[in-house]
Coordinates of C-alpha atoms in Angstrom, one line a residue:
Chain A
V1 CA 4.1 30.8 77.0
T2 CA 5.4 27.9 74.8
L3 CA 3.3 25.3 76.6
A4 CA 0.3 27.6 76.6
L5 CA 0.6 27.7 72.8
V6 CA 0.6 23.9 72.8
L7 CA -2.5 23.8 74.9
A8 CA -4.2 26.5 72.7
R9 CA -3.3 24.6 69.6
N10 CA -5.1 21.6 71.1
G11 CA -8.2 23.7 71.5
H12 CA -8.0 24.6 75.2
T13 CA -8.6 28.0 76.6
V14 CA -5.5 29.1 78.6
R15 CA -5.5 31.9 81.2
L16 CA -2.0 33.3 81.2
L17 CA -1.3 34.7 84.6
C18 CA 0.9 37.8 84.4
R19 CA 2.8 39.6 87.1
T20 CA 0.9 42.9 86.7
E21 CA -2.3 44.4 85.1
D22 CA -0.1 46.4 82.8
E23 CA 1.7 43.3 81.5
A24 CA -1.6 41.5 80.9
A25 CA -3.0 44.5 79.1
A26 CA 0.1 44.9 76.9
I27 CA 0.0 41.2 75.9
T28 CA -3.8 41.4 75.3
Q29 CA -3.3 44.3 73.0
S30 CA -0.1 43.2 71.1
R31 CA -0.8 39.4 71.1
R32 CA 2.9 39.0 71.7
A33 CA 4.9 37.7 74.7
A34 CA 8.5 38.6 75.4
R35 CA 9.4 34.8 75.6
A36 CA 7.9 34.1 72.1
P37 CA 8.3 37.3 70.2
D38 CA 7.8 35.8 66.7
V39 CA 4.5 34.1 67.4
E40 CA 1.1 35.8 67.5
L41 CA -0.8 34.4 70.5
P42 CA -4.1 32.9 69.5
A43 CA -7.3 34.2 71.0
L44 CA -7.6 31.1 73.3
I45 CA -4.7 32.5 75.3
V46 CA -6.2 35.0 77.7
P47 CA -3.7 37.2 79.7
T48 CA -4.8 38.2 83.2
A49 CA -3.2 39.4 86.4
D50 CA -6.0 38.1 88.7
A51 CA -4.9 34.8 90.2
H52 CA -8.3 34.0 91.7
G53 CA -10.1 34.6 88.3
A54 CA -7.4 32.7 86.5
L55 CA -7.7 29.6 88.6
D56 CA -11.5 29.6 88.9
G57 CA -12.9 26.3 87.7
V58 CA -9.8 25.3 85.7
D59 CA -9.1 21.7 84.6
A60 CA -5.4 22.1 85.4
L61 CA -2.7 24.5 86.6
L62 CA 0.5 24.8 84.6
I63 CA 3.6 26.3 86.3
A64 CA 6.7 27.1 84.3
V65 CA 9.0 29.5 86.2
P66 CA 12.7 29.4 87.1
S67 CA 13.5 26.9 89.9
Q68 CA 14.6 29.4 92.5
T69 CA 11.3 31.4 92.1
V70 CA 8.9 28.4 92.5
R71 CA 8.1 29.0 96.2
E72 CA 7.3 32.7 95.8
N73 CA 5.2 32.1 92.7
A74 CA 3.4 29.2 94.4
R75 CA 2.7 31.2 97.5
R76 CA 1.1 33.9 95.4
L77 CA -1.5 31.2 94.3
R78 CA -2.1 29.7 97.7
E79 CA -5.5 31.2 98.3
A80 CA -6.7 30.6 94.7
V81 CA -5.9 26.9 94.1
A82 CA -8.7 24.4 94.6
P83 CA -7.6 21.2 96.5
T84 CA -8.0 18.7 93.7
T85 CA -6.4 20.9 91.0
L86 CA -4.2 18.9 88.5
T87 CA -0.9 20.7 88.7
I88 CA 1.7 20.3 86.1
H89 CA 5.1 22.0 86.3
A90 CA 7.7 22.4 83.6
T91 CA 10.6 23.7 85.8
K92 CA 13.9 22.1 85.3
G93 CA 15.9 22.7 88.5
L94 CA 16.3 22.0 92.2
E95 CA 16.1 24.3 95.2
R96 CA 19.4 26.0 96.1
G97 CA 21.0 24.6 99.3
T98 CA 18.4 21.8 99.9
A99 CA 18.2 20.3 96.4
T100 CA 14.5 19.9 96.9
R101 CA 12.5 18.8 93.8
V102 CA 9.9 21.2 92.4
S103 CA 7.0 18.9 93.1
R104 CA 8.0 18.9 96.8
M105 CA 8.2 22.7 96.9
L106 CA 4.8 23.0 95.3
L107 CA 3.3 20.6 97.9
E108 CA 4.9 22.5 100.7
E109 CA 3.7 25.9 99.4
L110 CA 0.3 24.7 98.2
P111 CA -0.6 22.2 101.1
Q112 CA -4.1 21.8 99.9
L113 CA -2.9 19.8 96.8
R114 CA -2.8 16.0 96.9
P115 CA 0.6 14.5 96.0
V116 CA -1.0 12.4 93.3
D117 CA -2.2 15.6 91.5
V118 CA 1.3 17.1 91.0
C119 CA 3.0 16.2 87.7
A120 CA 6.2 17.2 86.0
L121 CA 6.7 17.8 82.2
S122 CA 10.2 17.4 80.8
G123 CA 11.9 16.5 77.6
P124 CA 13.8 17.8 74.6
N125 CA 11.6 20.9 74.2
L126 CA 13.7 23.8 72.9
A127 CA 11.0 26.5 73.1
A128 CA 11.8 28.3 69.8
E129 CA 11.2 25.1 67.8
I130 CA 7.9 24.3 69.5
Q131 CA 6.7 27.9 69.0
R132 CA 7.4 27.4 65.3
G133 CA 5.2 24.3 65.3
L134 CA 8.1 21.8 64.7
P135 CA 7.5 18.3 66.1
A136 CA 8.7 17.4 69.6
A137 CA 8.2 14.7 72.2
T138 CA 8.1 15.0 76.0
V139 CA 7.2 13.1 79.2
I140 CA 4.7 13.9 81.8
A141 CA 5.1 12.0 85.1
G142 CA 3.1 11.8 88.3
T143 CA 3.4 9.5 91.3
E144 CA 0.7 7.5 89.7
L145 CA 0.2 6.9 86.0
S146 CA -3.5 7.9 86.1
S147 CA -2.7 11.6 86.8
A148 CA 0.1 11.7 84.3
E149 CA -2.4 10.4 81.7
R150 CA -4.9 13.1 82.6
A151 CA -2.2 15.7 81.9
Q152 CA -1.1 13.8 78.8
R153 CA -4.6 14.2 77.3
L154 CA -4.4 17.9 77.7
F155 CA -0.9 18.4 76.0
H156 CA -0.7 15.6 73.4
G157 CA -1.7 16.6 69.9
G158 CA -0.4 17.9 66.6
G159 CA 3.3 17.6 66.4
F160 CA 3.6 17.5 70.3
R161 CA 3.9 13.9 71.4
V162 CA 3.5 13.3 75.1
Y163 CA 4.5 10.0 76.9
A164 CA 3.1 9.3 80.4
S165 CA 5.3 8.0 83.2
D166 CA 4.8 7.2 86.9
D167 CA 8.4 8.1 87.7
L168 CA 8.0 11.6 89.0
T169 CA 11.3 11.5 90.9
G170 CA 13.1 10.4 87.8
V171 CA 11.6 12.9 85.4
E172 CA 12.3 15.8 87.8
L173 CA 15.9 14.7 88.6
A174 CA 16.7 14.0 84.9
G175 CA 15.3 17.3 83.8
S176 CA 17.3 19.2 86.4
L177 CA 20.6 17.2 86.2
K178 CA 20.8 17.3 82.4
N179 CA 21.8 20.9 82.7
V180 CA 24.9 19.8 84.6
V181 CA 25.9 17.7 81.6
A182 CA 25.0 20.5 79.2
L183 CA 27.4 22.9 81.0
A184 CA 30.2 20.3 81.0
A185 CA 29.6 19.5 77.3
G186 CA 29.6 23.3 76.5
I187 CA 33.0 23.6 78.2
A188 CA 34.3 20.8 76.0
D189 CA 32.9 22.8 73.0
G190 CA 34.7 25.9 74.2
L191 CA 38.0 24.1 74.5
A192 CA 37.5 22.7 71.0
F193 CA 38.2 19.1 72.0
G194 CA 36.1 17.7 69.2
D195 CA 33.0 15.5 68.9
N196 CA 34.6 12.3 70.3
A197 CA 35.6 14.0 73.6
K198 CA 32.2 15.7 73.8
A199 CA 30.4 12.4 73.3
G200 CA 32.6 10.8 75.9
I201 CA 31.8 13.5 78.5
I202 CA 28.1 13.4 77.7
T203 CA 28.0 9.6 78.0
R204 CA 29.9 9.6 81.3
G205 CA 27.8 12.5 82.5
L206 CA 24.6 10.6 81.7
A207 CA 26.0 7.6 83.6
E208 CA 26.7 9.6 86.7
I209 CA 23.4 11.5 86.8
T210 CA 21.7 8.1 86.3
R211 CA 23.6 6.6 89.2
L212 CA 22.5 9.6 91.3
G213 CA 18.9 9.4 90.2
V214 CA 18.7 5.6 90.9
A215 CA 20.2 6.2 94.4
A216 CA 17.5 8.8 95.0
G217 CA 14.7 6.4 94.0
A218 CA 14.3 7.1 90.2
G219 CA 14.0 4.4 87.6
P220 CA 17.0 4.0 85.2
E221 CA 14.7 3.8 82.2
T222 CA 13.7 7.4 82.8
F223 CA 17.3 8.5 82.3
A224 CA 17.4 6.4 79.1
G225 CA 14.3 8.2 77.9
L226 CA 13.1 11.6 76.6
A227 CA 13.6 13.4 79.9
G228 CA 17.2 12.0 80.2
V229 CA 19.1 11.1 77.1
G230 CA 16.7 13.0 74.9
D231 CA 16.9 16.2 76.7
V232 CA 20.6 15.9 77.3
I233 CA 21.2 15.4 73.6
A234 CA 19.0 18.4 72.5
T235 CA 20.6 20.6 75.1
C236 CA 24.2 19.6 74.4
Y237 CA 24.0 20.1 70.7
S238 CA 21.6 23.1 70.3
P239 CA 22.9 26.6 69.7
L240 CA 19.6 27.6 71.4
S241 CA 20.5 26.1 74.8
R242 CA 21.4 28.7 77.4
N243 CA 23.3 26.1 79.5
R244 CA 25.4 24.7 76.7
T245 CA 26.2 28.2 75.4
A246 CA 27.2 29.4 78.9
G247 CA 29.5 26.4 79.2
E248 CA 31.0 27.1 75.9
A249 CA 31.8 30.7 76.9
I250 CA 33.4 29.4 80.1
G251 CA 35.4 26.9 78.1
R252 CA 36.7 29.7 75.9
G253 CA 37.9 31.6 79.0
V254 CA 35.0 33.9 79.8
S255 CA 34.5 34.2 83.6
V256 CA 31.6 32.3 85.1
Q257 CA 29.9 35.5 86.2
D258 CA 30.1 37.0 82.7
A259 CA 28.9 33.8 81.0
V260 CA 25.9 33.6 83.3
S261 CA 24.9 37.2 83.1
G262 CA 25.4 37.2 79.3
A263 CA 22.7 34.5 78.9
R264 CA 19.1 35.4 78.0
G265 CA 17.4 34.0 81.0
V266 CA 18.4 31.8 83.9
V267 CA 21.3 29.3 83.5
E268 CA 19.7 26.5 85.6
G269 CA 22.8 24.3 85.3
V270 CA 24.8 26.4 87.8
E271 CA 22.4 25.8 90.7
A272 CA 21.8 22.3 89.5
T273 CA 25.5 21.5 89.7
A274 CA 25.6 22.7 93.3
A275 CA 22.4 20.7 94.0
A276 CA 23.9 17.6 92.3
C277 CA 26.9 17.7 94.6
V278 CA 24.6 18.0 97.6
L279 CA 22.6 15.0 96.5
A280 CA 25.7 13.1 95.6
A281 CA 27.0 13.5 99.2
R282 CA 23.6 12.7 100.6
H283 CA 23.3 9.4 98.7
G284 CA 27.0 8.5 98.6
V285 CA 27.3 8.6 94.8
E286 CA 30.5 9.4 93.0
M287 CA 30.0 12.2 90.4
P288 CA 33.4 13.2 89.0
I289 CA 32.0 15.5 86.3
A290 CA 29.6 17.4 88.5
E291 CA 32.2 17.7 91.2
S292 CA 34.9 19.0 88.8
L293 CA 32.4 21.3 87.2
R294 CA 31.4 22.6 90.7
E295 CA 35.1 23.6 91.2
V296 CA 35.0 25.6 88.0
L297 CA 31.7 27.3 88.8
F298 CA 32.2 28.1 92.5
D299 CA 35.9 27.5 93.4
G300 CA 37.8 29.2 90.6
A301 CA 39.2 26.1 88.9
T302 CA 40.0 26.5 85.2
P303 CA 38.2 24.5 82.5
A304 CA 41.6 23.0 81.5
Q305 CA 42.1 21.8 85.1
M306 CA 38.6 20.3 85.0
I307 CA 39.3 18.3 81.8
R308 CA 42.7 17.3 83.0
R309 CA 41.3 15.9 86.2
L310 CA 38.7 13.9 84.3
L311 CA 41.2 12.6 81.8
E312 CA 43.6 11.5 84.5
R313 CA 41.0 9.3 86.2
E314 CA 41.8 5.7 85.6
A315 CA 39.8 4.1 82.8
T316 CA 38.8 0.6 84.0
R317 CA 35.6 -1.4 83.4
E318 CA 32.6 0.2 81.8
G319 CA 29.4 -0.2 83.7
R320 CA 27.8 1.2 86.8
Chain B
V1 CA 45.4 3.3 60.0
T2 CA 43.8 5.4 62.8
L3 CA 44.1 2.7 65.4
A4 CA 47.6 1.8 64.1
L5 CA 48.5 5.4 64.9
V6 CA 47.1 5.0 68.5
L7 CA 49.2 1.9 68.9
A8 CA 52.3 3.5 67.5
R9 CA 51.8 6.6 69.8
N10 CA 51.8 4.1 72.7
G11 CA 55.2 2.8 71.6
H12 CA 54.1 -0.4 69.8
T13 CA 55.5 -1.5 66.5
V14 CA 52.6 -2.0 64.0
R15 CA 52.9 -4.0 60.8
L16 CA 50.3 -2.5 58.4
L17 CA 49.2 -5.3 56.1
C18 CA 48.6 -3.8 52.6
R19 CA 46.7 -5.4 49.7
T20 CA 49.7 -5.3 47.3
E21 CA 53.5 -4.8 47.4
D22 CA 53.1 -1.6 45.4
E23 CA 50.7 -0.2 48.0
A24 CA 53.1 -1.1 50.8
A25 CA 56.1 0.4 49.0
A26 CA 54.1 3.6 48.3
I27 CA 53.2 4.1 51.9
T28 CA 56.7 3.2 53.0
Q29 CA 58.0 5.9 50.8
S30 CA 55.4 8.7 51.3
R31 CA 54.7 7.9 55.0
R32 CA 51.0 8.7 54.1
A33 CA 47.9 6.6 53.9
A34 CA 44.8 7.4 51.9
R35 CA 42.6 7.1 55.0
A36 CA 44.8 9.6 57.0
P37 CA 46.2 11.9 54.4
D38 CA 47.0 14.7 56.9
V39 CA 49.2 12.6 59.2
E40 CA 52.8 11.5 58.7
L41 CA 53.0 7.9 59.7
P42 CA 55.6 7.3 62.4
A43 CA 58.4 4.9 61.8
L44 CA 56.8 2.4 64.2
I45 CA 54.2 1.7 61.5
V46 CA 55.7 -0.7 59.0
P47 CA 53.8 -1.3 55.8
T48 CA 54.0 -4.8 54.3
A49 CA 52.1 -7.0 51.9
D50 CA 53.4 -10.3 53.4
A51 CA 50.7 -11.8 55.7
H52 CA 53.0 -14.4 57.1
G53 CA 55.7 -12.0 57.9
A54 CA 53.2 -9.5 59.3
L55 CA 51.8 -12.0 61.7
D56 CA 55.0 -13.7 62.8
G57 CA 55.4 -13.4 66.5
V58 CA 52.8 -10.7 67.1
D59 CA 51.2 -9.8 70.4
A60 CA 47.9 -9.1 68.7
L61 CA 46.1 -8.9 65.4
L62 CA 43.9 -5.8 64.7
I63 CA 41.3 -6.0 62.0
A64 CA 39.5 -2.9 60.7
V65 CA 37.8 -3.5 57.4
P66 CA 34.2 -3.0 56.1
S67 CA 31.8 -5.6 57.5
Q68 CA 30.9 -7.2 54.2
T69 CA 34.7 -7.9 53.5
V70 CA 35.5 -9.5 56.9
R71 CA 35.3 -13.1 55.7
E72 CA 37.5 -12.6 52.6
N73 CA 40.0 -10.6 54.6
A74 CA 40.1 -13.2 57.3
R75 CA 40.4 -16.0 54.9
R76 CA 43.5 -14.4 53.5
L77 CA 45.1 -14.6 56.9
R78 CA 44.1 -18.2 57.7
E79 CA 47.4 -19.8 57.2
A80 CA 49.3 -17.0 59.0
V81 CA 47.4 -16.6 62.3
A82 CA 48.8 -18.5 65.3
P83 CA 46.1 -20.3 67.5
T84 CA 46.4 -18.1 70.5
T85 CA 46.6 -14.7 68.8
L86 CA 44.7 -12.0 70.6
T87 CA 42.5 -10.6 67.8
I88 CA 40.8 -7.2 68.1
H89 CA 38.4 -6.0 65.4
A90 CA 37.0 -2.5 65.0
T91 CA 34.4 -3.3 62.3
K92 CA 30.9 -1.8 63.0
G93 CA 28.5 -3.9 61.0
L94 CA 26.7 -7.3 60.6
E95 CA 26.8 -9.8 57.8
R96 CA 24.4 -9.2 55.0
G97 CA 21.5 -11.7 55.1
T98 CA 22.5 -13.6 58.2
A99 CA 23.1 -10.6 60.5
T100 CA 26.1 -12.6 61.9
R101 CA 28.4 -10.6 64.2
V102 CA 32.0 -9.9 63.2
S103 CA 33.5 -12.0 66.0
R104 CA 31.5 -15.0 64.8
M105 CA 32.6 -14.5 61.2
L106 CA 36.3 -14.3 62.4
L107 CA 35.9 -17.5 64.4
E108 CA 34.4 -19.3 61.4
E109 CA 37.1 -18.1 59.0
L110 CA 40.0 -18.5 61.5
P111 CA 38.9 -21.7 63.3
Q112 CA 42.3 -21.9 65.0
L113 CA 41.4 -18.9 67.2
R114 CA 39.9 -19.5 70.7
P115 CA 36.6 -17.5 71.3
V116 CA 38.1 -15.9 74.4
D117 CA 40.8 -14.3 72.3
V118 CA 38.5 -12.4 69.9
C119 CA 37.6 -8.8 71.0
A120 CA 35.7 -5.9 69.6
L121 CA 36.7 -2.2 69.9
S122 CA 33.9 0.3 69.5
G123 CA 33.0 3.8 70.6
P124 CA 32.7 7.5 69.6
N125 CA 35.9 7.4 67.5
L126 CA 35.6 9.8 64.6
A127 CA 38.9 8.9 62.8
A128 CA 39.9 12.4 61.7
E129 CA 39.9 13.6 65.3
I130 CA 41.9 10.8 66.6
Q131 CA 44.4 11.3 63.8
R132 CA 44.8 14.9 65.0
G133 CA 45.5 13.6 68.5
L134 CA 42.3 14.9 70.1
P135 CA 41.1 13.0 73.2
A136 CA 38.6 10.1 72.7
A137 CA 37.3 7.2 74.7
T138 CA 36.3 3.7 73.6
V139 CA 35.3 0.2 74.8
I140 CA 37.1 -3.1 74.1
A141 CA 35.0 -6.2 74.9
G142 CA 35.7 -9.9 74.9
T143 CA 33.7 -12.8 76.2
E144 CA 35.8 -12.6 79.3
L145 CA 37.1 -9.4 80.9
S146 CA 40.7 -10.8 81.0
S147 CA 41.2 -10.7 77.2
A148 CA 39.5 -7.3 76.9
E149 CA 42.0 -6.1 79.5
R150 CA 45.0 -7.4 77.6
A151 CA 43.8 -5.5 74.6
Q152 CA 43.0 -2.4 76.7
R153 CA 46.7 -2.3 77.8
L154 CA 47.8 -2.1 74.2
F155 CA 45.5 0.7 73.1
H156 CA 45.0 2.8 76.3
G157 CA 47.3 5.8 76.5
G158 CA 47.7 9.5 75.8
G159 CA 44.4 11.0 75.0
F160 CA 42.9 7.6 74.0
R161 CA 41.0 6.2 77.0
V162 CA 40.0 2.5 76.8
Y163 CA 37.4 0.9 79.0
A164 CA 37.2 -2.9 79.2
S165 CA 34.0 -4.9 79.0
D166 CA 32.9 -8.5 79.0
D167 CA 29.8 -7.8 76.9
L168 CA 31.2 -8.7 73.4
T169 CA 27.7 -9.2 72.0
G170 CA 26.6 -5.9 73.3
V171 CA 29.5 -3.9 72.0
E172 CA 29.3 -5.5 68.6
L173 CA 25.5 -5.0 68.3
A174 CA 25.6 -1.4 69.7
G175 CA 28.4 -0.5 67.3
S176 CA 26.5 -1.9 64.3
L177 CA 23.0 -0.7 65.2
K178 CA 24.1 2.8 66.0
N179 CA 24.4 3.4 62.3
V180 CA 20.7 2.7 61.9
V181 CA 20.0 5.5 64.3
A182 CA 22.5 7.7 62.5
L183 CA 20.7 7.3 59.2
A184 CA 17.4 8.0 60.7
A185 CA 18.7 11.1 62.5
G186 CA 20.3 12.3 59.3
I187 CA 17.0 12.0 57.6
A188 CA 15.5 14.2 60.3
D189 CA 18.3 16.7 59.6
G190 CA 17.6 16.6 55.9
L191 CA 13.9 17.3 56.5
A192 CA 14.9 20.3 58.8
F193 CA 12.6 19.1 61.6
G194 CA 14.8 20.7 64.3
D195 CA 16.8 19.5 67.3
N196 CA 13.7 18.5 69.4
A197 CA 12.5 16.0 66.8
K198 CA 16.0 14.8 66.1
A199 CA 16.6 14.2 69.8
G200 CA 13.3 12.4 70.0
I201 CA 14.2 10.1 67.1
I202 CA 17.6 9.4 68.6
T203 CA 16.2 8.6 72.0
R204 CA 13.5 6.3 70.6
G205 CA 16.1 4.8 68.3
L206 CA 18.4 4.0 71.2
A207 CA 15.5 2.5 73.0
E208 CA 14.7 0.1 70.2
I209 CA 18.3 -1.0 69.5
T210 CA 18.7 -1.5 73.2
R211 CA 15.6 -3.7 73.3
L212 CA 17.0 -5.7 70.4
G213 CA 20.4 -6.0 71.9
V214 CA 19.0 -7.2 75.2
A215 CA 16.8 -9.8 73.4
A216 CA 20.0 -11.0 71.7
G217 CA 21.9 -11.5 74.9
A218 CA 23.6 -8.1 75.4
G219 CA 23.6 -6.1 78.6
P220 CA 21.6 -2.9 78.6
E221 CA 24.4 -1.0 80.3
T222 CA 26.5 -1.4 77.1
F223 CA 23.9 0.5 75.2
A224 CA 24.0 3.2 77.8
G225 CA 27.8 3.4 77.5
L226 CA 30.4 4.6 75.0
A227 CA 29.6 1.9 72.4
G228 CA 25.9 2.8 72.5
V229 CA 24.8 6.3 73.6
G230 CA 28.3 7.7 73.1
D231 CA 28.8 6.5 69.6
V232 CA 25.2 7.3 68.6
I233 CA 25.7 10.9 69.8
A234 CA 29.0 11.4 68.1
T235 CA 27.7 9.9 64.8
C236 CA 24.4 11.7 64.8
Y237 CA 25.9 15.2 65.4
S238 CA 29.2 15.0 63.5
P239 CA 29.5 16.4 60.0
L240 CA 32.3 13.8 59.6
S241 CA 29.9 10.9 59.9
R242 CA 29.2 9.1 56.6
N243 CA 26.0 7.5 57.9
R244 CA 24.5 10.7 59.2
T245 CA 25.5 12.6 56.1
A246 CA 24.0 10.0 53.8
G247 CA 20.8 10.1 55.8
E248 CA 20.7 13.9 55.5
A249 CA 21.0 13.7 51.7
I250 CA 18.2 11.1 51.6
G251 CA 16.1 13.5 53.8
R252 CA 16.7 16.3 51.4
G253 CA 15.4 14.2 48.5
V254 CA 18.6 12.6 47.1
S255 CA 18.0 9.0 46.0
V256 CA 19.3 6.3 48.3
Q257 CA 21.7 5.1 45.5
D258 CA 23.2 8.5 45.0
A259 CA 23.4 9.2 48.7
V260 CA 25.4 6.0 49.3
S261 CA 27.6 6.2 46.2
G262 CA 28.3 9.9 47.1
A263 CA 29.8 8.9 50.5
R264 CA 33.6 8.6 51.0
G265 CA 33.6 5.0 52.0
V266 CA 31.0 2.4 53.1
V267 CA 27.7 3.6 54.6
E268 CA 27.5 0.7 57.0
G269 CA 24.0 1.8 58.2
V270 CA 22.3 0.5 55.0
E271 CA 23.2 -3.1 55.6
A272 CA 22.9 -2.7 59.3
T273 CA 19.2 -1.6 58.9
A274 CA 18.5 -4.8 56.9
A275 CA 20.3 -6.8 59.5
A276 CA 18.4 -5.1 62.3
C277 CA 15.1 -6.1 60.8
V278 CA 16.4 -9.7 60.4
L279 CA 17.3 -9.8 64.1
A280 CA 14.1 -8.0 65.1
A281 CA 12.0 -10.7 63.4
R282 CA 14.3 -13.5 64.9
H283 CA 13.9 -12.2 68.4
G284 CA 10.4 -10.9 68.2
V285 CA 11.3 -7.3 69.0
E286 CA 9.3 -4.3 67.6
M287 CA 11.6 -1.8 65.9
P288 CA 9.5 0.9 64.3
I289 CA 12.4 3.2 63.3
A290 CA 14.5 0.5 61.8
E291 CA 11.5 -0.9 60.0
S292 CA 10.3 2.4 58.5
L293 CA 13.9 3.2 57.6
R294 CA 14.2 -0.1 55.8
E295 CA 11.2 0.8 53.7
V296 CA 13.0 4.0 52.7
L297 CA 16.3 2.3 51.9
F298 CA 15.0 -0.8 50.1
D299 CA 11.3 -0.4 49.3
G300 CA 11.0 3.1 47.8
A301 CA 9.1 4.8 50.7
T302 CA 9.8 8.5 51.0
P303 CA 11.4 10.1 54.1
A304 CA 8.2 12.1 54.6
Q305 CA 6.2 8.9 54.7
M306 CA 8.7 7.4 57.2
I307 CA 8.4 10.4 59.6
R308 CA 4.6 10.5 59.2
R309 CA 4.4 6.8 60.1
L310 CA 6.5 7.3 63.2
L311 CA 4.6 10.4 64.3
E312 CA 1.2 8.6 63.9
R313 CA 2.2 5.8 66.3
E314 CA 0.3 6.2 69.5
A315 CA 2.3 7.8 72.3
T316 CA 1.6 5.9 75.5
R317 CA 3.8 5.1 78.4
E318 CA 7.5 5.6 78.3
G319 CA 9.6 2.6 79.1
R320 CA 9.6 -1.0 78.1

């Protein structure tokens, strides 16, 4: 809904595909959506439950769903999507088990799409702030710059600044892996280790997700940009971030299960940590923060053990 | 005094060179220093006002003074410093007017020193947290790794983790230029633009100080490390940072003069912004954030004009 607001503010008509007729009718009547309760939806946002009608003749398709529901949501659209539809997703996550990127899942579930037409949007975009109309910047990436620039023209405007990139792999991996860093930084918050230690963990966390990204074919400059550093910073310091907040609870001693179920929405960092370790093994990259975090999330290690393990690593040269 | 505490905690005797006999006597008696009022100084810290006695037979010389006082402080030591003294400075700033790095100033004022023996220490090291014994990480750089590693062995220990680097230029420039970003981020705070906009400014700010550093001979990995990203993050989000806090006051409408004079200590970012613009012109690097900040600090532009100017720049491709 947040990105639909951005598009509507830029003058575009947006068909908002709802799960049911009832949901569409309720939003049409109330002009409110659960994910943006404080904003009145403008008339350019048109709720519907009819996938075929929604996709008929569109300039572009925007997908923003939790990562583990991408395949089922895409399957639902299979018959309705025209072959050359510009498709932009804003999902920050990787598939459980396989660590498959969202663009790959979309191409597998919507085989009529051309790879060049699938883009990812990612950056420091806390939804509540964008809904309020505060300024924000983001990146849209495709495998070629031309398609990213087509999407850029749709979203760029007002206080929403869109940069184009041809590093689709990098933007998708940075957007997904930043939640690993956010969980770790949240744990440092929960343990009350201070801003120095937190900055150290974030910096070393950025270094290790960059190493992984580069090994997987991404450009290092993407991790230094809005989808990397920018999103990591916003997520690690915002009280609005679900991932940081869940990490903070875990650091204070709340169980992983309670911290995750207490969040409003999906804590993408949990699955992203598992996926990061899958990718780290696949590409032979050392990721001490993701690995020690995985032990906390899945193997019952305590946050104190995690931090002790990180602190006991030998400090040597800085660099790659 | 903070780094003296780190050294003393590692078991080293530290002679603390005071400006006057009275000051040395007062600290000797009270075991308190003005810059660390909540900490009792251990017996290994020995206050003195005698430069010759202080430097007699030392393993290393540590200098941590405001950047615009480096030359006068170094001159005071000229007769007392032995030619092969390992000299570590922790000063984050550049010389007014010339933008000379601190290591260069030290070599000019202490010509007996060998360039290889002059190191810089920089990183996310908010003093109050280190004084309390909270964990922190930092970088020490020399022109050769061997001297950085000698200094590393003195400072590394307990919760204080030291990484060695051979990128002296990078560590000095990153440590100085991060205060430019901190002032700009503080202004965004003062204008209440939210965490997305602040993250955007920090990310683009990091990109421009990295571009400048690389043009001046630094390694980009230093700006992605503790002295760059790490220190920028800690400074931009800590209520303890003088530079961020001064920027926030300016963003709220306080005059530059009042914001600077209201800070407890030197706001290094003001001179660093002027120096950044000097270096940007020298190296032909575009620095929109530093340049628009310079207009606020020195030319009477308003924070709102600064942000408007930045937002009106065309967003294009991300990257270099």
